[in-house]
Amino acid sequence: MSKVIGIDLGTTNSCMAIMDGQDAKVIENAEGARTTPSMVAFSDGDERIVGQPAKRQAVTNPENTLFAI
Amino acid sequence: MSQIPENMEPEETSADSVEVEQLANDDTVADAADSPAVEDSGGENNPDGDEKVTFALDGDDTSTPEADIARLEAELASSHDKLLRAVAETENVRRRAQRDKEDTARYAVSNFSRDLLSVVDNLRRALDSVDAETRKENPALENLMIGVEMTERELLTAFERNNIRRMETIGQKFDPNFHEAMFEYDDPDQPAKTIGQEIEAGYMLHDRALRPAKVGITKGGPKSDAAGQDEAPVAPEEPADSSAGSTAYDPRSGAPGEQFDEEL
């Protein structure tokens, strides 16, 4: 029986949940938040940053930060 | 071949009803009632040496022992497979529950302490609002300020005891995992993307950013590859109990501990 993961890929924020038996359970991200901003940024070293860190550096990297898609 | 009923199509669903007709009409070989593949059924004399499709001798409806064995072995294999999956599933559930429990205990204070951080901010602002000379002139004010200082120190000690630490930011390379860039300004002397100003202090809880530091970073300087290697000594990493339970969606469990400096 494979695990099912549900992803709400929203314009501003995204959220993920799994089926835990009969209930849907929202999964927290690596920072402990239950929703993640839908942003992705590409920094100087060809590093790809997603989520809240991407939002935090948006000011300094406006050409390479994508959001509200 | 002998009579083949017009409605005879080699599909499985109507096979049984067709077989009944077949038996009624024709007393040559008929399929076993539980045979899985019936493409050849209906009107054909199949030899009983055929192993793919189970055929009965004499038209009775008990299948051969070989057929039984094959069927049971297939069922056994599939049940075994299901059992293994169920056991793995149970193990995953148990491991996930364990990790959730540990995380809950570890980061239980995070919401409460995040609200208390503004208290720390305000105490610091109160202390900064009065300069040293004014304090010297007024003994009552001086006593009050000493009291505020002691309060702030006690609160910070309580934070330390709960593994909440203030981030060292000035001079460090900007890391979006811990810092929030508010603006950029020109400073050719520093390497690019170095933190030059701190607007609001950031705090760490264990290895997570409790509140990211609001900073202003430099631009226009030379690019630096070595991230923080020539900075002040880094804080010792948290014991790797968080990485022991980490799974696919927590890949950076080791990295964050290197980036901030602990004030001792």
PDB file of C-alpha atoms in Angstrom, chain B residues 16-179:
ATOM      1  CA  ASP B  16     -19.520 -19.938 -16.648  1.00  0.00           C
ATOM      2  CA  SER B  17     -22.891 -19.536 -18.221  1.00  0.00           C
ATOM      3  CA  VAL B  18     -21.491 -20.622 -21.504  1.00  0.00           C
ATOM      4  CA  GLU B  19     -19.929 -23.632 -19.892  1.00  0.00           C
ATOM      5  CA  VAL B  20     -23.243 -24.654 -18.498  1.00  0.00           C
ATOM      6  CA  GLU B  21     -24.707 -24.443 -21.939  1.00  0.00           C
ATOM      7  CA  GLN B  22     -21.742 -26.268 -23.228  1.00  0.00           C
ATOM      8  CA  LEU B  23     -22.212 -29.099 -20.781  1.00  0.00           C
ATOM      9  CA  ALA B  24     -25.806 -29.247 -21.627  1.00  0.00           C
ATOM     10  CA  ASN B  25     -25.217 -29.265 -25.322  1.00  0.00           C
ATOM     11  CA  ASP B  26     -22.003 -31.042 -25.695  1.00  0.00           C
ATOM     12  CA  ASP B  27     -20.462 -33.750 -23.659  1.00  0.00           C
ATOM     13  CA  THR B  28     -16.955 -33.223 -24.850  1.00  0.00           C
ATOM     14  CA  VAL B  29     -14.385 -31.501 -22.737  1.00  0.00           C
ATOM     15  CA  ALA B  30     -15.601 -28.646 -20.672  1.00  0.00           C
ATOM     16  CA  ASP B  31     -13.663 -26.235 -18.584  1.00  0.00           C
ATOM     17  CA  ALA B  32     -13.257 -26.501 -14.896  1.00  0.00           C
ATOM     18  CA  ALA B  33     -15.504 -24.073 -13.126  1.00  0.00           C
ATOM     19  CA  ASP B  34     -12.650 -22.226 -11.509  1.00  0.00           C
ATOM     20  CA  SER B  35     -10.287 -22.038 -14.423  1.00  0.00           C
ATOM     21  CA  PRO B  36      -8.688 -18.648 -14.744  1.00  0.00           C
ATOM     22  CA  ALA B  37      -8.093 -18.471 -18.481  1.00  0.00           C
ATOM     23  CA  VAL B  38     -10.917 -19.387 -20.724  1.00  0.00           C
ATOM     24  CA  GLU B  39      -9.753 -18.243 -24.094  1.00  0.00           C
ATOM     25  CA  ASP B  40      -9.627 -21.770 -25.350  1.00  0.00           C
ATOM     26  CA  SER B  41     -12.859 -22.862 -23.829  1.00  0.00           C
ATOM     27  CA  GLY B  42     -15.968 -23.828 -25.590  1.00  0.00           C
ATOM     28  CA  GLY B  43     -16.065 -26.545 -28.062  1.00  0.00           C
ATOM     29  CA  GLU B  44     -12.444 -27.456 -28.170  1.00  0.00           C
ATOM     30  CA  ASN B  45     -10.916 -30.654 -27.111  1.00  0.00           C
ATOM     31  CA  ASN B  46      -7.938 -29.522 -25.135  1.00  0.00           C
ATOM     32  CA  PRO B  47      -5.416 -32.093 -24.083  1.00  0.00           C
ATOM     33  CA  ASP B  48      -5.018 -32.469 -20.373  1.00  0.00           C
ATOM     34  CA  GLY B  49      -1.309 -31.864 -20.735  1.00  0.00           C
ATOM     35  CA  ASP B  50      -1.998 -28.136 -21.054  1.00  0.00           C
ATOM     36  CA  GLU B  51      -0.484 -26.447 -18.036  1.00  0.00           C
ATOM     37  CA  LYS B  52      -1.333 -22.795 -18.503  1.00  0.00           C
ATOM     38  CA  VAL B  53      -5.066 -23.264 -18.471  1.00  0.00           C
ATOM     39  CA  THR B  54      -6.629 -25.674 -16.046  1.00  0.00           C
ATOM     40  CA  PHE B  55      -8.821 -28.217 -17.705  1.00  0.00           C
ATOM     41  CA  ALA B  56     -10.675 -30.986 -16.040  1.00  0.00           C
ATOM     42  CA  LEU B  57     -10.712 -34.524 -17.146  1.00  0.00           C
ATOM     43  CA  ASP B  58     -14.065 -36.031 -17.734  1.00  0.00           C
ATOM     44  CA  GLY B  59     -15.843 -32.757 -17.294  1.00  0.00           C
ATOM     45  CA  ASP B  60     -16.039 -32.928 -13.534  1.00  0.00           C
ATOM     46  CA  ASP B  61     -15.492 -29.707 -11.671  1.00  0.00           C
ATOM     47  CA  THR B  62     -12.643 -30.528  -9.284  1.00  0.00           C
ATOM     48  CA  SER B  63      -9.274 -29.295 -10.533  1.00  0.00           C
ATOM     49  CA  THR B  64      -6.061 -31.201 -10.564  1.00  0.00           C
ATOM     50  CA  PRO B  65      -3.623 -31.185  -7.658  1.00  0.00           C
ATOM     51  CA  GLU B  66      -1.030 -29.390  -9.760  1.00  0.00           C
ATOM     52  CA  ALA B  67      -3.474 -26.667 -10.482  1.00  0.00           C
ATOM     53  CA  ASP B  68      -4.288 -26.380  -6.803  1.00  0.00           C
ATOM     54  CA  ILE B  69      -0.638 -26.158  -5.871  1.00  0.00           C
ATOM     55  CA  ALA B  70       0.055 -23.488  -8.424  1.00  0.00           C
ATOM     56  CA  ARG B  71      -2.910 -21.459  -7.314  1.00  0.00           C
ATOM     57  CA  LEU B  72      -2.096 -21.797  -3.644  1.00  0.00           C
ATOM     58  CA  GLU B  73       1.510 -20.906  -4.204  1.00  0.00           C
ATOM     59  CA  ALA B  74       0.509 -17.782  -6.038  1.00  0.00           C
ATOM     60  CA  GLU B  75      -1.815 -16.848  -3.201  1.00  0.00           C
ATOM     61  CA  LEU B  76       0.901 -17.547  -0.664  1.00  0.00           C
ATOM     62  CA  ALA B  77       3.349 -15.360  -2.511  1.00  0.00           C
ATOM     63  CA  SER B  78       0.921 -12.508  -2.713  1.00  0.00           C
ATOM     64  CA  SER B  79      -0.052 -12.833   0.952  1.00  0.00           C
ATOM     65  CA  HIS B  80       3.590 -12.878   1.932  1.00  0.00           C
ATOM     66  CA  ASP B  81       4.177  -9.753  -0.066  1.00  0.00           C
ATOM     67  CA  LYS B  82       1.266  -8.034   1.609  1.00  0.00           C
ATOM     68  CA  LEU B  83       2.554  -9.098   4.990  1.00  0.00           C
ATOM     69  CA  LEU B  84       5.964  -7.612   4.325  1.00  0.00           C
ATOM     70  CA  ARG B  85       4.417  -4.370   3.223  1.00  0.00           C
ATOM     71  CA  ALA B  86       2.197  -4.222   6.265  1.00  0.00           C
ATOM     72  CA  VAL B  87       5.140  -4.814   8.563  1.00  0.00           C
ATOM     73  CA  ALA B  88       7.167  -2.109   6.827  1.00  0.00           C
ATOM     74  CA  GLU B  89       4.223   0.244   7.078  1.00  0.00           C
ATOM     75  CA  THR B  90       3.922  -0.407  10.796  1.00  0.00           C
ATOM     76  CA  GLU B  91       7.588   0.246  11.260  1.00  0.00           C
ATOM     77  CA  ASN B  92       7.360   3.531   9.366  1.00  0.00           C
ATOM     78  CA  VAL B  93       4.372   4.630  11.383  1.00  0.00           C
ATOM     79  CA  ARG B  94       6.144   3.801  14.595  1.00  0.00           C
ATOM     80  CA  ARG B  95       9.276   5.647  13.557  1.00  0.00           C
ATOM     81  CA  ARG B  96       7.332   8.675  12.447  1.00  0.00           C
ATOM     82  CA  ALA B  97       5.365   8.773  15.673  1.00  0.00           C
ATOM     83  CA  GLN B  98       8.589   8.583  17.624  1.00  0.00           C
ATOM     84  CA  ARG B  99      10.131  11.434  15.693  1.00  0.00           C
ATOM     85  CA  ASP B 100       7.001  13.539  16.039  1.00  0.00           C
ATOM     86  CA  LYS B 101       7.047  12.988  19.768  1.00  0.00           C
ATOM     87  CA  GLU B 102      10.683  14.005  20.025  1.00  0.00           C
ATOM     88  CA  ASP B 103      10.170  17.083  17.908  1.00  0.00           C
ATOM     89  CA  THR B 104       7.149  18.122  19.908  1.00  0.00           C
ATOM     90  CA  ALA B 105       9.080  17.866  23.142  1.00  0.00           C
ATOM     91  CA  ARG B 106      12.074  19.677  21.716  1.00  0.00           C
ATOM     92  CA  TYR B 107      10.305  22.567  20.106  1.00  0.00           C
ATOM     93  CA  ALA B 108       7.377  22.758  22.496  1.00  0.00           C
ATOM     94  CA  VAL B 109       8.371  26.176  23.806  1.00  0.00           C
ATOM     95  CA  SER B 110       8.806  27.730  20.395  1.00  0.00           C
ATOM     96  CA  ASN B 111       5.441  29.475  20.098  1.00  0.00           C
ATOM     97  CA  PHE B 112       5.533  30.805  23.637  1.00  0.00           C
ATOM     98  CA  SER B 113       9.133  31.931  23.486  1.00  0.00           C
ATOM     99  CA  ARG B 114       8.615  33.603  20.132  1.00  0.00           C
ATOM    100  CA  ASP B 115       6.068  35.840  21.804  1.00  0.00           C
ATOM    101  CA  LEU B 116       8.474  36.555  24.649  1.00  0.00           C
ATOM    102  CA  LEU B 117      11.155  37.749  22.258  1.00  0.00           C
ATOM    103  CA  SER B 118       9.405  41.054  21.872  1.00  0.00           C
ATOM    104  CA  VAL B 119       9.682  41.475  25.670  1.00  0.00           C
ATOM    105  CA  VAL B 120      13.435  41.120  25.357  1.00  0.00           C
ATOM    106  CA  ASP B 121      13.420  43.637  22.534  1.00  0.00           C
ATOM    107  CA  ASN B 122      11.537  46.170  24.594  1.00  0.00           C
ATOM    108  CA  LEU B 123      13.805  45.803  27.613  1.00  0.00           C
ATOM    109  CA  ARG B 124      16.763  46.473  25.369  1.00  0.00           C
ATOM    110  CA  ARG B 125      15.043  49.496  23.891  1.00  0.00           C
ATOM    111  CA  ALA B 126      14.293  50.819  27.378  1.00  0.00           C
ATOM    112  CA  LEU B 127      17.933  50.503  28.327  1.00  0.00           C
ATOM    113  CA  ASP B 128      19.086  52.203  25.160  1.00  0.00           C
ATOM    114  CA  SER B 129      16.699  55.086  25.530  1.00  0.00           C
ATOM    115  CA  VAL B 130      18.617  56.716  28.376  1.00  0.00           C
ATOM    116  CA  ASP B 131      22.228  57.676  27.892  1.00  0.00           C
ATOM    117  CA  ALA B 132      24.938  57.218  30.489  1.00  0.00           C
ATOM    118  CA  GLU B 133      25.185  60.841  31.541  1.00  0.00           C
ATOM    119  CA  THR B 134      21.517  61.202  32.312  1.00  0.00           C
ATOM    120  CA  ARG B 135      21.744  58.088  34.414  1.00  0.00           C
ATOM    121  CA  LYS B 136      24.634  59.467  36.422  1.00  0.00           C
ATOM    122  CA  GLU B 137      22.818  62.649  37.200  1.00  0.00           C
ATOM    123  CA  ASN B 138      19.769  60.974  38.640  1.00  0.00           C
ATOM    124  CA  PRO B 139      20.301  58.248  41.260  1.00  0.00           C
ATOM    125  CA  ALA B 140      16.704  57.106  41.214  1.00  0.00           C
ATOM    126  CA  LEU B 141      16.905  56.717  37.451  1.00  0.00           C
ATOM    127  CA  GLU B 142      20.207  54.886  37.817  1.00  0.00           C
ATOM    128  CA  ASN B 143      18.641  52.389  40.212  1.00  0.00           C
ATOM    129  CA  LEU B 144      15.750  51.862  37.888  1.00  0.00           C
ATOM    130  CA  MET B 145      18.084  51.248  34.964  1.00  0.00           C
ATOM    131  CA  ILE B 146      20.105  48.787  37.014  1.00  0.00           C
ATOM    132  CA  GLY B 147      16.883  46.956  37.778  1.00  0.00           C
ATOM    133  CA  VAL B 148      15.974  46.850  34.102  1.00  0.00           C
ATOM    134  CA  GLU B 149      19.428  45.543  33.254  1.00  0.00           C
ATOM    135  CA  MET B 150      19.087  42.777  35.827  1.00  0.00           C
ATOM    136  CA  THR B 151      15.671  41.861  34.474  1.00  0.00           C
ATOM    137  CA  GLU B 152      17.022  41.619  30.982  1.00  0.00           C
ATOM    138  CA  ARG B 153      19.953  39.520  32.085  1.00  0.00           C
ATOM    139  CA  GLU B 154      17.704  37.143  33.972  1.00  0.00           C
ATOM    140  CA  LEU B 155      15.403  36.712  31.018  1.00  0.00           C
ATOM    141  CA  LEU B 156      18.323  35.998  28.722  1.00  0.00           C
ATOM    142  CA  THR B 157      19.673  33.451  31.205  1.00  0.00           C
ATOM    143  CA  ALA B 158      16.306  31.719  31.254  1.00  0.00           C
ATOM    144  CA  PHE B 159      16.442  31.614  27.479  1.00  0.00           C
ATOM    145  CA  GLU B 160      19.916  30.116  27.558  1.00  0.00           C
ATOM    146  CA  ARG B 161      18.750  27.380  29.873  1.00  0.00           C
ATOM    147  CA  ASN B 162      16.103  26.486  27.308  1.00  0.00           C
ATOM    148  CA  ASN B 163      18.555  26.509  24.419  1.00  0.00           C
ATOM    149  CA  ILE B 164      17.388  29.783  22.986  1.00  0.00           C
ATOM    150  CA  ARG B 165      20.311  31.865  21.808  1.00  0.00           C
ATOM    151  CA  ARG B 166      20.714  35.163  20.133  1.00  0.00           C
ATOM    152  CA  MET B 167      22.287  35.082  16.702  1.00  0.00           C
ATOM    153  CA  GLU B 168      25.584  36.765  15.968  1.00  0.00           C
ATOM    154  CA  THR B 169      24.984  38.499  12.712  1.00  0.00           C
ATOM    155  CA  ILE B 170      27.311  41.415  12.030  1.00  0.00           C
ATOM    156  CA  GLY B 171      30.140  40.309   9.804  1.00  0.00           C
ATOM    157  CA  GLN B 172      28.640  36.968   8.921  1.00  0.00           C
ATOM    158  CA  LYS B 173      27.698  35.922   5.447  1.00  0.00           C
ATOM    159  CA  PHE B 174      24.030  36.312   4.729  1.00  0.00           C
ATOM    160  CA  ASP B 175      22.150  33.028   5.001  1.00  0.00           C
ATOM    161  CA  PRO B 176      18.467  33.129   4.089  1.00  0.00           C
ATOM    162  CA  ASN B 177      17.815  30.240   6.451  1.00  0.00           C
ATOM    163  CA  PHE B 178      18.518  32.459   9.437  1.00  0.00           C
ATOM    164  CA  HIS B 179      18.542  36.040   8.244  1.00  0.00           C
TER     165      HIS B 179
END
